[in-house]
Amino acid sequence: MASLYRQEIQTLKGVGKRRAELFRKLGAPSVGALLRLYPRTYEDFSHPFSIRSAPLETDCAVRAVVEQAPREIRIHGGMVLYKALADDGESTLKLTFFNNRYVKNLLRQGEEYLFYGKITAHFLKREMASPEFYPSAVCPSILPIYRQTSGLSSRMIGNAVRETLKLLPSQMSDPLSPTLRKEHSLCKLDFALKNIHFPTDSESLKAARERLIFEELLVLQLGLLEMGGRTRTKSPFPLQNDDTEEFYRLLPFCPTEAQRRAIQEAMTDMRGGFPMNRLIQGDVGSGKTAVAAALCYSAIKNGMQAALMAPTEILARQHAQTLSALLSSAGIRVGLLTGSLPLAEKRKLHDALANGEIDLLIGTHALISSGVTFYRLGLVITDEQHRFGVEQRAALAAKGNRPHMLVMSATPIPRTLALMIYGDLDLSILDELPPGRQEIKTYAVTPNYRPRIFEFIRKHVKKGQQCYIICPMIDESDNDMASVQTYTKRLQEKWLPDCRISALHGRMKAKEKESIMNQFASGEIDVLVSTTVVEVGVDVPNATVMLIENAERYGLSQLHQLRGRIGRGKDASTCILISASKNQQTLARLKVLCSTSDGFRIADEDLKLRGPGDFFGNRQHGLPTLKIADMMTDMEVLKKAQTTAQAIFRMDSSLSMPEHRGLRAEVHQLFQDWTY
Ligand code: ADP
Ligand code: MG
């Protein structure tokens, strides 16, 4: 395979200079790369329909005889139309082609073809525009469709691939050794390449895909391991003792099985010889904070310092409160560092930290500012990691000497994507909520319901419960988006004059925000009108109603995060999404939220509907582009690939053993123009 990457595309039969340029543009400068230019999709000719029984507006194949060969029709603007008529003895089908003079020679009267495309019906007349077609005698059963570019059609690419496949040696080397293939029941490379391009049947296509996806993910994971190089550097801080059981006695509740498992997995990492590098994914409310606390506890009891970084000041403060309440009885000294800390206090904190008088430092990204020096930083935790860039995670780690690292994230990263992005991390999943949680009832309604909703809120406030109202804007603006300021005023004056109402938004001073959050937490405020600053992590179990205005403005995962602020206590909770949107897709999106509380499913839906761009702006994860394994691929394969990569790496980190050389070539191929 490696030698095919050195063979230029131009050496192929039928590929001249000009066409070679087009192939390069598509990402296939060499014969080897062309083989890895997998079809975008397939046209299935294996089960053709009769014209009458074919589904409408759906891609499908029909078998019919050409009754009238294509006629040329010139229309204005220089367009040329070709119209033909086909018949299958039962009904007729009109065929239309645009600007494609080749069809004149390709479609012959009286011959039978398979046509592939979407059928539309105008009264009783059925029509197919620009179908793909093959004489039925020579029609492949499944036809590859390639991403094309102007001047290079899918058919031409297919022909070039066919030529390339002929060049494959009969004994082809395979990056996956026979042992690996056997272990994971995967087909050989030459079978996979032939069948991914020209499948003999759907089974073979499936086998080919499975193998190529596994291979690609394995290569990706190996590359990430190589970058990380973590398996090679020993940890300066292996944990001697596991003090988890002691920690559990401090907790006001019993840890869930999932929490125990995650803590155990992390402890095993930290007690091994290498720095921990672990991602914990757990839906909102699954209790990640307790996991973080457990690890801090053991790390600190083993003589290290720990740091916990949170994306917002509100969240950092709340963590500091929770954790110092929990840990100070065990003699652990907790410090809080945020950007708004007065200079004198900051200095004091810096000194105490450098002298080892603080055991656990919690804060915002102020933690990575230059004045911060640790005495013996051994454990670094980032909460809600998707808010931080890769560099920030690295910068915090650089405050210590290869400290153990834990990254905690709620849903918005679908697991598959997380594994790709944090491919060098091990994964623990908190797939269980603490007991007694009730499902949050969620409704999507139009603004007409507001009066009823305010009544509903009033009823809950009278029972002593609290409510969040989320608005997209801070100030009134000329669009009709709800704003925190105006909304608060109306509630106070008109809608809920008998409730205690306050506003909260990102433009307020940190002290002000803190005091409002504290008042809300202690029940002095009934209704908190806020922007999405409450989105991450905030924990007020007595809040049971959330009303989200202009719900169409948010991604599903973000709504799910927001909704996660309620349903944290023993009382039933309700989330109401208000939207005036009439857009069908928007309404369908909001429905997803009403029908499930599974954050992973929601994140996947979100990804399907809005694409990965919403999770990570312009590829800031900076991974190489994958050719076949996509974001939606089953995480099982990814996990398998990851474990396999780790095993290979432990045995042969330079991939120099004969059975790994093929893999090494593929790693270099995938990562050739990749910068971290
Ligand atoms: P998240 O995973 O969203 O960060 P938190 O750590 O904020 O979740 O926990 C949510 C709430 O659940 C907190 O009030 C916390 O005290 C509580 N909690 C966590 N673990 C348990 C448990 N095992 N049993 C009961 N309550 C728990
Ligand atoms: Mg949290």
Coordinates of N, CA and C in Angstrom, one line a residue, residues 5 36 175 215-227 624 645 648-649 653-655 660-674:
Y5 N 1.2 5.0 -2.6 CA 1.2 6.4 -2.3 C 2.3 7.2 -3.0
R36 N -8.1 5.4 -1.4 CA -8.7 5.8 -0.1 C -9.7 6.9 -0.3
P175 N -1.9 -3.4 6.4 CA -1.5 -2.7 7.7 C -2.0 -3.5 8.9
E215 N -9.7 0.4 10.9 CA -8.3 0.7 10.5 C -8.0 2.2 10.7
E216 N -9.0 3.0 10.1 CA -8.7 4.4 10.2 C -8.7 5.0 11.6
L217 N -9.6 4.5 12.4 CA -9.6 4.9 13.8 C -8.4 4.4 14.6
L218 N -8.0 3.2 14.3 CA -6.8 2.7 14.9 C -5.6 3.6 14.6
V219 N -5.5 3.9 13.3 CA -4.4 4.7 12.8 C -4.5 6.1 13.5
L220 N -5.7 6.7 13.6 CA -5.8 7.9 14.3 C -5.4 7.8 15.8
Q221 N -5.8 6.8 16.4 CA -5.4 6.7 17.9 C -3.9 6.5 18.0
L222 N -3.4 5.7 17.1 CA -1.9 5.5 17.2 C -1.2 6.8 17.0
G223 N -1.7 7.6 16.1 CA -1.0 8.9 15.8 C -1.1 9.8 17.1
L224 N -2.3 9.8 17.7 CA -2.5 10.6 18.9 C -1.6 10.2 20.0
L225 N -1.5 8.9 20.1 CA -0.6 8.3 21.2 C 0.8 8.8 20.9
E226 N 1.2 8.7 19.7 CA 2.6 9.1 19.3 C 2.8 10.6 19.7
M227 N 1.8 11.5 19.4 CA 1.9 12.9 19.7 C 2.0 13.0 21.2
P624 N -6.9 15.4 12.1 CA -6.9 15.2 10.6 C -8.3 14.8 10.1
A645 N -5.0 0.2 20.0 CA -3.8 1.1 19.8 C -2.9 1.2 21.0
I648 N -0.9 -2.0 21.2 CA 0.2 -2.0 20.2 C 1.3 -1.0 20.7
F649 N 0.9 0.1 21.2 CA 1.8 1.1 21.6 C 2.7 0.7 22.8
S653 N 6.2 1.0 20.7 CA 5.8 2.4 20.5 C 6.3 3.1 19.3
S654 N 7.4 2.6 18.7 CA 7.9 3.2 17.5 C 7.3 2.5 16.2
L655 N 6.4 1.5 16.4 CA 5.8 0.8 15.3 C 6.8 0.3 14.4
H660 N 3.9 -4.1 12.3 CA 3.4 -2.8 12.5 C 3.8 -1.8 11.5
R661 N 4.7 -2.2 10.6 CA 5.2 -1.2 9.7 C 4.2 -0.6 8.8
G662 N 3.3 -1.4 8.4 CA 2.2 -0.9 7.5 C 1.4 0.1 8.2
L663 N 1.1 -0.1 9.5 CA 0.4 0.8 10.3 C 1.2 2.1 10.4
R664 N 2.5 2.0 10.6 CA 3.3 3.2 10.7 C 3.2 4.1 9.5
A665 N 3.2 3.5 8.3 CA 3.1 4.2 7.1 C 1.7 4.9 7.0
E666 N 0.7 4.2 7.5 CA -0.7 4.8 7.4 C -0.8 6.0 8.4
V667 N -0.1 5.9 9.6 CA -0.1 7.0 10.6 C 0.5 8.2 9.9
H668 N 1.6 8.0 9.3 CA 2.3 9.1 8.7 C 1.5 9.7 7.6
Q669 N 0.8 8.9 6.8 CA 0.0 9.3 5.8 C -1.2 10.2 6.3
L670 N -1.8 9.8 7.4 CA -2.9 10.5 7.9 C -2.5 11.8 8.6
F671 N -1.4 11.7 9.2 CA -0.9 12.9 10.0 C 0.0 13.8 9.2
Q672 N 0.2 13.6 7.9 CA 1.3 14.3 7.2 C 1.2 15.8 7.3
D673 N 0.0 16.3 7.2 CA -0.1 17.8 7.3 C -0.9 18.2 8.5
W674 N -0.7 17.6 9.6 CA -1.5 17.9 10.7 C -0.6 18.6 11.8

